[in-house]
Structure formats: structure tokens, C-alpha cells
Amino acid sequence: MNYHRLLRVLAICGVTIVHTAVAQVIESQDSVTDYAPNTNVQCPDLSTTSLIRVFTPQNQTLHPKETEYVETRAKDVLPDAWNAWLGGDDARHGYNISDFQGNFPKVGMAIPGGGLRAALYGAGCLGALDARNDSAKAAGTGGLLQVTSYLTGLSGGSWITGSLFFNNWPTIYDMVLGNGKDMDGWLLDFSLVTPDGINLFSDMNQAFFGSLLWSVIAKAFKGIDTSMTDPWSRMISYHFLNQTSRENFFTNDSAHGAGQLWSNIPLIPAYQQHQTPFPIVVADSRPVGSNLTTALSLDPTVYEISPLEFASYDPSLSVGMNLTYAGTHLSNGKPENGSACVTGFDQAGFIMGTSASLFNQLFDFARNTISSFSKTDGDGLLYVLSRQLREVRTRADDVANWPNPFNGLKNSTFQDSDKTWLELLDGSSNQENVPYSPLFVNARGLDVIVTIEGSADDSVNNWPNGTGLLFTALRQSTILRASHQQFPPIPQTPDAFIQTGVNSRPTFFGCDPKQSPPEYPLVIYLPNSPPINGDDPVTNTQTFTLTYTRKHVSLFLSQVHNNIISGFTPNANTPDPNFGTCLQCAAIDRARLKVNTTSSPIPRSAICTQCFQQYCYDPLNPPSKIALPGRKLAFVNPDPVGLDKLGGFFAKHKFALIGGLAGLVALLGAMIGGLIFWKKKKTNQQAYKRVNDFHEEDAPWKRYSDHPRAESYELPDHRGGY
Ligand SMILES: *[C@@H]1O[C@H](CO)[C@@H](O)[C@H](O)[C@H]1NC(C)=O
Ligand SMILES: *[C@@H]1O[C@H](CO)[C@@H](O)[C@H](O)[C@H]1NC(C)=O
Ligand SMILES: *[C@@H]1O[C@H](CO)[C@@H](O)[C@H](O)[C@H]1NC(C)=O
Ligand SMILES: *[C@@H]1O[C@H](CO)[C@@H](O)[C@H](O)[C@H]1NC(C)=O
Ligand SMILES: *[C@@H]1O[C@H](CO)[C@@H](O)[C@H](O)[C@H]1NC(C)=O
Ligand SMILES: *[C@@H]1O[C@H](CO)[C@@H](O)[C@H](O)[C@H]1NC(C)=O
Ligand SMILES: *[C@@H]1O[C@H](CO)[C@@H](O)[C@H](O)[C@H]1NC(C)=O
Ligand SMILES: *[C@@H]1O[C@H](CO)[C@@H](O)[C@H](O)[C@H]1NC(C)=O
Ligand SMILES: *[C@@H]1O[C@H](CO)[C@@H](O)[C@H](O)[C@H]1NC(C)=O
Ligand SMILES: *[C@@H]1O[C@H](CO)[C@@H](O)[C@H](O)[C@H]1NC(C)=O
Ligand SMILES: *[C@@H]1O[C@H](CO)[C@@H](O)[C@H](O)[C@H]1NC(C)=O
């Protein structure tokens, strides 16, 4: 019997006092409390190293380890990957690969937000672009993933990004559906917020909430302000990180991803072998003090989080911070107390949660409601928050609270230069739903950008309509002129995206630049679209659908797969047998312009010229959606009965259920356990001067708040009642 079980049994017997003794032991094992960062850590010697990298948009630099990673991959891995994809004897793209003299385009891939739908759409696409999938390989699309140098994710797109890394870059079907061995899958039949179904007070939901809170309170007791983003981050971790199975879901027998750090991605075997693109997650920010509860304008700083740095390449900031020490307040690049740095703040779950922190637009503090989520999920979130607030005060409940490491820097342009905290938000908060900004950074020099477009723009049927691209194009042509590449020509309104049909089939943008080097990258746009064969779509689910049956997931992935390997045939409902070749044409095209030839550049091959006529967007000769007949737009749930049955599933599988009485005892245990934990940490916490400075009192439930809390901020008792 392990200690956790022992604990539970003792708890059932009401012997809560033993909790204290055993708690010591538990802490040395993997525990959900590993979510707490380490405070009072000795800072690096700043006379020899720096935690901050400051540059300018004119002289932009990348972190040297990023450059090293990308260059090593380009040298050691990508040539073989390109050859494996394009070099076969049966290659139909019409080029002799050796003519490119090893000048391959630099490719990035972006996976946007949209909750589980966007994550699943990303999964389906990546599977269809992965050389490890036989049917993708046979179609010619499988291989693009292998030649990619960068992968960016935002919100739901950050969840699949994190999942790929923290499962060591597996194949998609193993990762999402489990492989019966070391991978348990995303377990999407357990709802994200209320995994045991709609009754918040069921024993299993309560045990789950208790585990989340134990994590969050452990962090808060280190003196670091938490928010709704923290329990949300923990919920995400259960599905997308690698330590949760169907068997341990409702237990504390696993840390459920607590303690796994984004800055430890470089230790993952696939990364060490340069088998993966370099991952980056995007988050937005609201200017501190603005209290914005609406969509942001394009002005506020956009951040990126790589395994190396928390950074912004916006001209107004142009600074990166060593991610290992994120969580440390710095002023002019220096910690105030060299013995009080913070590590372990960059929890993988918290990075994914930050990028998906959309609560500021959804909370209605006056009415204590949360919009967009289903009633059950909204109630679940508010319930957890209310219990959290009972134990700890926070400074802003509706944003991801990050200590500001950029205080004092770029004070004439950076919006939060004089602030102590940053308020980070979902990466789509400024309506740039596709995480493009890292991929257009000048210094990264990307040639091709693949857009795995799973956004739901149209509010009736949840298909993309170009909104994210239009906002990015606008931000790049105004705010980011000095720092980023420009966006290639696209239809100028969402309506034009729809009328031209480019939102409903693969499209290539920017095929024919006028300048050399090209004035923009080539964008391969792969939108979530109705099945080409006229089947009912199952992939245009709502962003706030937070439960999927296994059958639906499986059908979702295969529908995306079939669409991606098929391209489209104008005026028909049949696949384009050339699409794999056309995708290869798009990926390799910029290599023609990189080769040093004594005469003119390598001409585009005949078949690629033909492909480009069909797939490239030509603003002077736009296509029409009329060429895409017989598409069904309305979502049809492929497994409605399965969803109804989920309640029954839980009724039959209450393996972890320990009975109503035990549930109550466990809840009391949580409170008591929390108090013990707090007492143990109190010494530590007092020593953590830097953060305590910002709190009125030591007692963790009476924390300082930047935003004096209006009465209506408090959630009503009936939501919380123990
Ligand atoms: C700096 O932090 C250390 C470790 O937490 C603490 O012991 C020390 O008192 C702090 N120094 C100052 C000047 O606050
Ligand atoms: C650009 O930045 C790098 C690294 O900070 C520096 O070594 C170099 O001198 C700078 N170049 C110019 C032209 O300022
Ligand atoms: C490709 O080019 C190389 C070098 O010019 C040549 O040796 C090879 O035969 C060519 N391959 C094909 C299939 O034409
Ligand atoms: C989970 O991921 C962590 C971090 O990448 C790794 O150390 C660990 O071995 C993985 N565990 C399993 C069961 O795959
Ligand atoms: C995990 O531990 C916490 C704190 O003791 C408790 O509140 C929660 O109910 C436990 N969860 C499970 C599943 O046992
Ligand atoms: C962060 O700082 C530590 C200590 O100086 C150093 O070992 C590590 O390489 C740094 N990481 C990055 C990504 O710069
Ligand atoms: C901005 O930073 C500069 C250089 O560090 C400093 O001289 C100036 O006083 C700062 N201005 C403000 C308003 O803080
Ligand atoms: C496009 O999507 C946006 C939301 O992203 C929506 O507000 C707008 O109405 C849509 N436009 C069209 C023409 O569908
Ligand atoms: C390849 O993708 C198809 C999607 O239709 C899937 O059924 C199959 O299991 C995948 N194969 C592998 C090896 O992942
Ligand atoms: C191409 O030519 C330029 C300038 O002549 C040179 O700097 C570059 O290294 C050459 N590239 C290759 C791949 O030979
Ligand atoms: C934001 O909220 C704080 C605290 O309620 C208040 O002091 C501040 O004036 C508000 N800012 C704006 C721009 O409303």
C-alpha cells in the first residue's frame, strides 16, 4: 500500500492527525504540490551572466541556444528529412533535389486557438503531414512535419504543442487515443472541468477539485499570486501531459504533470536528438491597470514562451528573459535580492494555461457568472475559484499573473515598464488567433509558414473565415514593421475569404514575390473545412465543447486526415491525386531562389506551375467558392448516444470512489492538510522577502491585491460551501 492510499484509508477512519507525519514523506515523491515554484533560490552570478537579453528591432538577435538548435537540426536532420520526403525515384514534383545544393527553405508551423477543437484539428493535420503515418506518406503530404524548424501554438494549439513534447514527440494516434502501453491518450471523455459529470459535489469531482486546489494553494503559499488560470492550468495538465491515466485520474497517486517544466523541454530525448521543431507558445497581455474585459486592440505587448525564454520581439520591448528564472521579479534586469530568485514557475501546465487564459473576457464579476462555458463547466470553474479564494487572496483573478522581469526596461516604449506584475492573457485576445508573430520575426528568417487553421470564426458553423490572418497582417504592417516580415496578399475581408472559397480548401498565399530576397514568406493555409466528399462534418465543434467521446475523437481525426491528404478538385467532390505533390511544390519553392546560380534561378517545374495555378491565391484573379460544390456546413454529432452514456460510464467505473462520508472527510482533510502545509512553509515564505514586500500581511488568505476587491468580486457562499 503506498502512502497516498494509506492516507486515504486513515482519512476514512477519521485519523486526520496522521496526515502531518505522512505529509513529509509524500512531499519527497512526485506530488501535485510540485506545482509550487521554488523561492529563495540563489540567483546566477550576474557579474558573469545575465538573466535578460536586450536587443533592438533593427539589430534583433535570437537566444544563442535557439540558433544552435535550429542550425544543428538544419545541418544534421533536415537534409535527410527533405530527401526522404522529396527525393525518391518516383518523385513527381519535377525537380532534381540535388540542384538545390542543400539550400532548403526554413519552415514554420502554427496551430491556433479554439480549445479542444483546435487541438484536435492540429492533431489531425499533423498526423496527415507526418512521414510516420503510412497513408500520409503514400499521399505525399506525410513528410512536411519532418522538415519543419519551428512549431508555434496558442491556447488550444499550445495544448497539442505541449503534449507532443511532454510525450516525447509521439505519433498522433498514440498521443491522442493512447497506445495501450506508455501513453494513455488525451482522455477527452473526461470533461476538462468536471470530469465526473455534471454533479460538482460528486465524490470524484470533489476529489479532483481537491487535487487541483492542493496544487494551486501550494503555489500561493510560496507568496506567488495565483488566479483562475492556475486551476485551469492544472485541468489542462491532466489531459495533455503524460502522467494521467484512466486509472489514476481521480487519485493523488500521480503528480498529474505538476513539476514538469517548460524550460526542461531541452532534456526530452526527441529534442536532444533534434527530431522536433523548436516550440514556441504565444500569450497576449493587457496593460496593467487597464482592467480590460473586452478584446484587446493590437497595441498591447504580445509575448512568446520558448523552452529557453519568455520574450517579446515587439519593437516596443525586444527583450528576452531566461525562462528558468521566470517568476522572479527583476528591476533593470536584476533581482533585488540575489538570494531570492524563483525557479519552477514555468510549469508546463501553467504555460499552456497562460496561453489559454481567456477569463478576463468571460467573467462577469457583478453577477458571478462566466459566459461561453457550458453551465456545468462555468459553475465548476467558479466553484473551484471560490474555494481557492477562501484560502488565498489573489491580485487579479481573471488573468495569468506573471512577476514582471522587464521592470525598468525600455521605459519610453514598453507599456508595463513601471509595473511589478504582468497580466498575461489568451494569445487570441487581440484577435490574432493564429500564433504567427514568432514565425514572422525577422531574425528567424522563415521562408514557409504552414497554418493549421482550426479557428472557429463564423459563429453559426464554427468554420474559419480569415479573421486571425487579417488582424496579423494589420499588426505586422503597422506595429511590427521594424521587427517582423510582412504578410503576403490575402483576401481583404472575412467575407472575401468565404466568397473566394479559400477558407474551405488548402490555399497557398504569397507564391510570387516581387523582390529578392522575397518580401514575405509563402503561407500554406490548411483551414478546417467541410469534407470534400459531401459527408456531414464532425470537426466544426464549438470552442467550449470540453468533452468528446472516443468515437467522436477517432472520427474527427480521420475526417481531418482525409481532407488534408486530398486537397480539392475544382467543381467536384473527389480528391486531387496531385495534392501531395502540390504541397511539396509549395514547401520547396523558395529553395529555387536561394541557390547560387551563375545564370537565372531554377525555373518552377511544369507540374508545380500547374499546382500553383490551382492552389495559389492570386489577388488579381481570385477564385470562387462555386468551385467547391456539395459541401455540408452544419456540424452533425457523430456519437450523440455516446455522449449521453458518459454518465453511465462513470457510474460503472467508480474505482476510486470512496463513499460519501470519506468524501466529506477528504474535504476536511484538504483544509487541514492545507493549513499544515502552510505552517510548514511559513518560515520559508517569510524569508521570501521580495514577494512578501507586495503583500499587506503574512497570512496567505489576506493577501495584498493590486485591485482592491469590490464586494461583487467575492463569489457567494452557496457556490463554495464545504
Ligand atoms: C535575501 O533573501 C535571503 C534568502 O531568502 C534572505 O535570507 C535575506 O534576508 C534576503 N536579504 C534581504 C536584504 O532582503
Ligand atoms: C547587434 O547586437 C549584437 C549582440 O548584442 C552585437 O554584438 C552587435 O554589435 C550589434 N550590431 C550592431 C550593428 O549594433
Ligand atoms: C540529379 O542531379 C545529379 C547531379 O547533377 C545527377 O547526378 C543525377 O543523375 C540527377 N538525378 C536525376 C534523377 O536526374
Ligand atoms: C513524462 O515526461 C517527463 C518529462 O518529459 C519525462 O521525464 C517522463 O519520463 C515522462 N513519463 C512517461 C511515463 O512517459
Ligand atoms: C488529493 O489531496 C488533496 C489534499 O489533501 C485532497 O483535497 C484531495 O481530495 C485529494 N484527491 C484525491 C483524488 O484523493
Ligand atoms: C538560465 O540561467 C542559468 C544560470 O545562469 C543557465 O545555466 C542557463 O543556461 C540559462 N538558460 C538560458 C536558456 O539562457
Ligand atoms: C527611463 O530609463 C532611463 C535609462 O535607464 C532613465 O534614465 C530614465 O530616468 C527612465 N525614465 C523613467 C520615466 O523612468
Ligand atoms: C468572421 O468571423 C468573425 C469572428 O472571428 C465574425 O465576427 C464575423 O462575423 C465573421 N464574418 C463573416 C463574414 O462570416
Ligand atoms: C495514419 O492515419 C490514419 C488516419 O486515417 C490512422 O487511421 C492511422 O492509424 C495512422 N497510422 C499511424 C501509424 O499512426
Ligand atoms: C551564394 O553566394 C553568396 C554571395 O556570393 C555567398 O555569400 C553564399 O555563401 C553562397 N551560398 C552558397 C550556398 O554557396
Ligand atoms: C483598474 O482597477 C483598479 C482597482 O479597482 C483601479 O484602481 C483602476 O483605476 C482601474 N483602472 C481603470 C483604467 O479603470
PDB file of C-alpha atoms in Angstrom, residues 465-610:
ATOM      1  CA  ASN A 465     -13.097  32.994 -42.105  1.00  0.00           C
ATOM      2  CA  GLY A 466      -9.649  34.589 -42.168  1.00  0.00           C
ATOM      3  CA  THR A 467     -10.169  36.902 -39.194  1.00  0.00           C
ATOM      4  CA  GLY A 468      -6.926  35.894 -37.476  1.00  0.00           C
ATOM      5  CA  LEU A 469      -4.873  36.370 -40.645  1.00  0.00           C
ATOM      6  CA  LEU A 470      -6.369  39.795 -41.259  1.00  0.00           C
ATOM      7  CA  PHE A 471      -5.537  41.005 -37.747  1.00  0.00           C
ATOM      8  CA  THR A 472      -1.993  39.654 -38.018  1.00  0.00           C
ATOM      9  CA  ALA A 473      -1.497  41.257 -41.423  1.00  0.00           C
ATOM     10  CA  LEU A 474      -2.674  44.547 -39.944  1.00  0.00           C
ATOM     11  CA  ARG A 475      -0.451  44.342 -36.870  1.00  0.00           C
ATOM     12  CA  GLN A 476       2.539  43.453 -38.996  1.00  0.00           C
ATOM     13  CA  SER A 477       2.011  46.301 -41.419  1.00  0.00           C
ATOM     14  CA  THR A 478       1.654  48.839 -38.617  1.00  0.00           C
ATOM     15  CA  ILE A 479       3.101  47.969 -35.219  1.00  0.00           C
ATOM     16  CA  LEU A 480       5.652  45.348 -36.295  1.00  0.00           C
ATOM     17  CA  ARG A 481       7.105  46.973 -39.418  1.00  0.00           C
ATOM     18  CA  ALA A 482      10.573  47.213 -37.893  1.00  0.00           C
ATOM     19  CA  SER A 483      10.732  43.735 -36.431  1.00  0.00           C
ATOM     20  CA  HIS A 484       8.723  41.269 -38.481  1.00  0.00           C
ATOM     21  CA  GLN A 485       8.272  40.114 -42.055  1.00  0.00           C
ATOM     22  CA  GLN A 486       5.104  41.264 -43.759  1.00  0.00           C
ATOM     23  CA  PHE A 487       2.105  39.071 -44.505  1.00  0.00           C
ATOM     24  CA  PRO A 488       1.594  38.049 -48.157  1.00  0.00           C
ATOM     25  CA  PRO A 489      -1.543  39.224 -50.017  1.00  0.00           C
ATOM     26  CA  ILE A 490      -4.784  37.645 -48.773  1.00  0.00           C
ATOM     27  CA  PRO A 491      -8.479  38.396 -49.364  1.00  0.00           C
ATOM     28  CA  GLN A 492      -9.171  41.700 -47.651  1.00  0.00           C
ATOM     29  CA  THR A 493     -12.227  40.815 -45.585  1.00  0.00           C
ATOM     30  CA  PRO A 494     -13.677  37.714 -43.924  1.00  0.00           C
ATOM     31  CA  ASP A 495     -16.476  37.837 -46.449  1.00  0.00           C
ATOM     32  CA  ALA A 496     -13.934  37.747 -49.266  1.00  0.00           C
ATOM     33  CA  PHE A 497     -12.305  34.687 -47.658  1.00  0.00           C
ATOM     34  CA  ILE A 498     -15.683  32.993 -47.780  1.00  0.00           C
ATOM     35  CA  GLN A 499     -16.706  34.128 -51.287  1.00  0.00           C
ATOM     36  CA  THR A 500     -13.377  33.064 -52.794  1.00  0.00           C
ATOM     37  CA  GLY A 501     -13.632  29.705 -51.049  1.00  0.00           C
ATOM     38  CA  VAL A 502     -10.050  29.958 -49.815  1.00  0.00           C
ATOM     39  CA  ASN A 503     -11.257  29.288 -46.274  1.00  0.00           C
ATOM     40  CA  SER A 504     -12.694  25.942 -47.383  1.00  0.00           C
ATOM     41  CA  ARG A 505      -9.753  24.243 -49.065  1.00  0.00           C
ATOM     42  CA  PRO A 506      -5.950  24.334 -48.952  1.00  0.00           C
ATOM     43  CA  THR A 507      -4.596  27.635 -50.253  1.00  0.00           C
ATOM     44  CA  PHE A 508      -1.081  28.965 -50.756  1.00  0.00           C
ATOM     45  CA  PHE A 509      -0.530  32.698 -50.182  1.00  0.00           C
ATOM     46  CA  GLY A 510       2.462  34.688 -51.419  1.00  0.00           C
ATOM     47  CA  CYS A 511       3.551  32.311 -54.183  1.00  0.00           C
ATOM     48  CA  ASP A 512       5.050  35.010 -56.411  1.00  0.00           C
ATOM     49  CA  PRO A 513       7.053  37.611 -54.528  1.00  0.00           C
ATOM     50  CA  LYS A 514       8.261  40.615 -56.489  1.00  0.00           C
ATOM     51  CA  GLN A 515      11.542  41.096 -54.669  1.00  0.00           C
ATOM     52  CA  SER A 516      14.647  39.079 -53.994  1.00  0.00           C
ATOM     53  CA  PRO A 517      15.017  38.115 -51.247  1.00  0.00           C
ATOM     54  CA  PRO A 518      11.216  37.776 -51.095  1.00  0.00           C
ATOM     55  CA  GLU A 519       9.292  40.497 -49.297  1.00  0.00           C
ATOM     56  CA  TYR A 520       7.173  37.915 -47.461  1.00  0.00           C
ATOM     57  CA  PRO A 521       7.168  34.178 -46.698  1.00  0.00           C
ATOM     58  CA  LEU A 522       4.948  31.728 -48.524  1.00  0.00           C
ATOM     59  CA  VAL A 523       1.973  30.808 -46.336  1.00  0.00           C
ATOM     60  CA  ILE A 524       0.434  27.354 -46.702  1.00  0.00           C
ATOM     61  CA  TYR A 525      -3.074  27.653 -45.321  1.00  0.00           C
ATOM     62  CA  LEU A 526      -4.858  24.444 -44.289  1.00  0.00           C
ATOM     63  CA  PRO A 527      -8.264  25.504 -42.953  1.00  0.00           C
ATOM     64  CA  ASN A 528     -10.696  23.267 -41.113  1.00  0.00           C
ATOM     65  CA  SER A 529     -13.241  22.670 -43.889  1.00  0.00           C
ATOM     66  CA  PRO A 530     -16.255  20.544 -44.706  1.00  0.00           C
ATOM     67  CA  PRO A 531     -15.390  17.070 -46.047  1.00  0.00           C
ATOM     68  CA  ILE A 532     -14.736  17.271 -49.781  1.00  0.00           C
ATOM     69  CA  ASN A 533     -16.932  14.224 -50.435  1.00  0.00           C
ATOM     70  CA  GLY A 534     -20.047  15.888 -49.067  1.00  0.00           C
ATOM     71  CA  ASP A 535     -20.169  13.933 -45.790  1.00  0.00           C
ATOM     72  CA  ASP A 536     -21.577  15.527 -42.673  1.00  0.00           C
ATOM     73  CA  PRO A 537     -18.788  17.432 -40.894  1.00  0.00           C
ATOM     74  CA  VAL A 538     -17.755  16.324 -37.402  1.00  0.00           C
ATOM     75  CA  THR A 539     -14.779  18.702 -36.989  1.00  0.00           C
ATOM     76  CA  ASN A 540     -16.518  22.080 -36.610  1.00  0.00           C
ATOM     77  CA  THR A 541     -17.315  21.704 -32.928  1.00  0.00           C
ATOM     78  CA  GLN A 542     -17.615  24.637 -30.582  1.00  0.00           C
ATOM     79  CA  THR A 543     -14.599  26.043 -28.781  1.00  0.00           C
ATOM     80  CA  PHE A 544     -16.235  25.442 -25.412  1.00  0.00           C
ATOM     81  CA  THR A 545     -17.072  21.803 -26.053  1.00  0.00           C
ATOM     82  CA  LEU A 546     -14.906  20.318 -23.339  1.00  0.00           C
ATOM     83  CA  THR A 547     -15.887  16.632 -23.618  1.00  0.00           C
ATOM     84  CA  TYR A 548     -15.569  14.316 -26.612  1.00  0.00           C
ATOM     85  CA  THR A 549     -16.402  10.648 -26.825  1.00  0.00           C
ATOM     86  CA  ARG A 550     -13.654   8.371 -28.024  1.00  0.00           C
ATOM     87  CA  LYS A 551     -15.646   7.578 -31.129  1.00  0.00           C
ATOM     88  CA  HIS A 552     -16.001  11.250 -31.987  1.00  0.00           C
ATOM     89  CA  VAL A 553     -12.280  11.859 -31.476  1.00  0.00           C
ATOM     90  CA  SER A 554     -11.452   8.998 -33.783  1.00  0.00           C
ATOM     91  CA  LEU A 555     -13.858  10.183 -36.491  1.00  0.00           C
ATOM     92  CA  PHE A 556     -12.628  13.770 -36.056  1.00  0.00           C
ATOM     93  CA  LEU A 557      -9.020  12.750 -36.669  1.00  0.00           C
ATOM     94  CA  SER A 558      -9.811  10.645 -39.691  1.00  0.00           C
ATOM     95  CA  GLN A 559     -12.044  13.291 -41.259  1.00  0.00           C
ATOM     96  CA  VAL A 560      -9.279  15.877 -40.952  1.00  0.00           C
ATOM     97  CA  HIS A 561      -6.753  13.356 -42.202  1.00  0.00           C
ATOM     98  CA  ASN A 562      -8.797  12.591 -45.301  1.00  0.00           C
ATOM     99  CA  ASN A 563      -9.333  16.241 -46.112  1.00  0.00           C
ATOM    100  CA  ILE A 564      -5.683  17.160 -45.674  1.00  0.00           C
ATOM    101  CA  ILE A 565      -4.318  14.383 -47.866  1.00  0.00           C
ATOM    102  CA  SER A 566      -6.955  15.085 -50.524  1.00  0.00           C
ATOM    103  CA  GLY A 567      -6.642  18.758 -51.440  1.00  0.00           C
ATOM    104  CA  PHE A 568      -9.568  19.521 -53.738  1.00  0.00           C
ATOM    105  CA  THR A 569     -10.676  19.051 -57.306  1.00  0.00           C
ATOM    106  CA  PRO A 570     -12.463  22.107 -58.715  1.00  0.00           C
ATOM    107  CA  ASN A 571     -16.163  21.568 -59.306  1.00  0.00           C
ATOM    108  CA  ALA A 572     -16.108  18.051 -57.905  1.00  0.00           C
ATOM    109  CA  ASN A 573     -16.244  16.032 -54.688  1.00  0.00           C
ATOM    110  CA  THR A 574     -13.235  13.881 -55.341  1.00  0.00           C
ATOM    111  CA  PRO A 575      -9.684  14.044 -54.006  1.00  0.00           C
ATOM    112  CA  ASP A 576      -6.912  15.631 -56.038  1.00  0.00           C
ATOM    113  CA  PRO A 577      -4.399  12.861 -56.710  1.00  0.00           C
ATOM    114  CA  ASN A 578      -1.719  15.552 -57.125  1.00  0.00           C
ATOM    115  CA  PHE A 579      -2.225  17.300 -53.817  1.00  0.00           C
ATOM    116  CA  GLY A 580       0.734  15.641 -52.093  1.00  0.00           C
ATOM    117  CA  THR A 581       2.938  16.770 -54.943  1.00  0.00           C
ATOM    118  CA  CYS A 582       1.436  20.276 -54.839  1.00  0.00           C
ATOM    119  CA  LEU A 583       2.192  20.544 -51.138  1.00  0.00           C
ATOM    120  CA  GLN A 584       5.772  19.508 -51.870  1.00  0.00           C
ATOM    121  CA  CYS A 585       5.928  22.166 -54.603  1.00  0.00           C
ATOM    122  CA  ALA A 586       4.868  24.828 -52.096  1.00  0.00           C
ATOM    123  CA  ALA A 587       7.277  23.692 -49.406  1.00  0.00           C
ATOM    124  CA  ILE A 588      10.323  23.608 -51.691  1.00  0.00           C
ATOM    125  CA  ASP A 589       9.507  26.590 -53.932  1.00  0.00           C
ATOM    126  CA  ARG A 590      11.627  29.181 -52.108  1.00  0.00           C
ATOM    127  CA  ALA A 591      14.686  26.938 -52.445  1.00  0.00           C
ATOM    128  CA  ARG A 592      14.753  27.929 -56.113  1.00  0.00           C
ATOM    129  CA  LEU A 593      15.500  31.488 -55.060  1.00  0.00           C
ATOM    130  CA  LYS A 594      18.245  30.555 -52.625  1.00  0.00           C
ATOM    131  CA  VAL A 595      20.509  28.673 -54.970  1.00  0.00           C
ATOM    132  CA  ASN A 596      23.606  30.443 -56.269  1.00  0.00           C
ATOM    133  CA  THR A 597      23.380  30.028 -59.970  1.00  0.00           C
ATOM    134  CA  THR A 598      25.514  31.797 -62.482  1.00  0.00           C
ATOM    135  CA  SER A 599      22.508  32.279 -64.733  1.00  0.00           C
ATOM    136  CA  SER A 600      18.842  32.715 -63.786  1.00  0.00           C
ATOM    137  CA  PRO A 601      17.187  30.945 -60.837  1.00  0.00           C
ATOM    138  CA  ILE A 602      15.947  27.385 -61.186  1.00  0.00           C
ATOM    139  CA  PRO A 603      12.619  27.620 -63.013  1.00  0.00           C
ATOM    140  CA  ARG A 604       9.428  26.330 -61.399  1.00  0.00           C
ATOM    141  CA  SER A 605       8.703  22.834 -62.705  1.00  0.00           C
ATOM    142  CA  ALA A 606       5.764  22.195 -65.025  1.00  0.00           C
ATOM    143  CA  ILE A 607       3.731  20.265 -62.507  1.00  0.00           C
ATOM    144  CA  CYS A 608       4.435  22.801 -59.775  1.00  0.00           C
ATOM    145  CA  THR A 609       3.332  25.594 -62.111  1.00  0.00           C
ATOM    146  CA  GLN A 610       0.096  23.688 -62.632  1.00  0.00           C
TER     147      GLN A 610
END
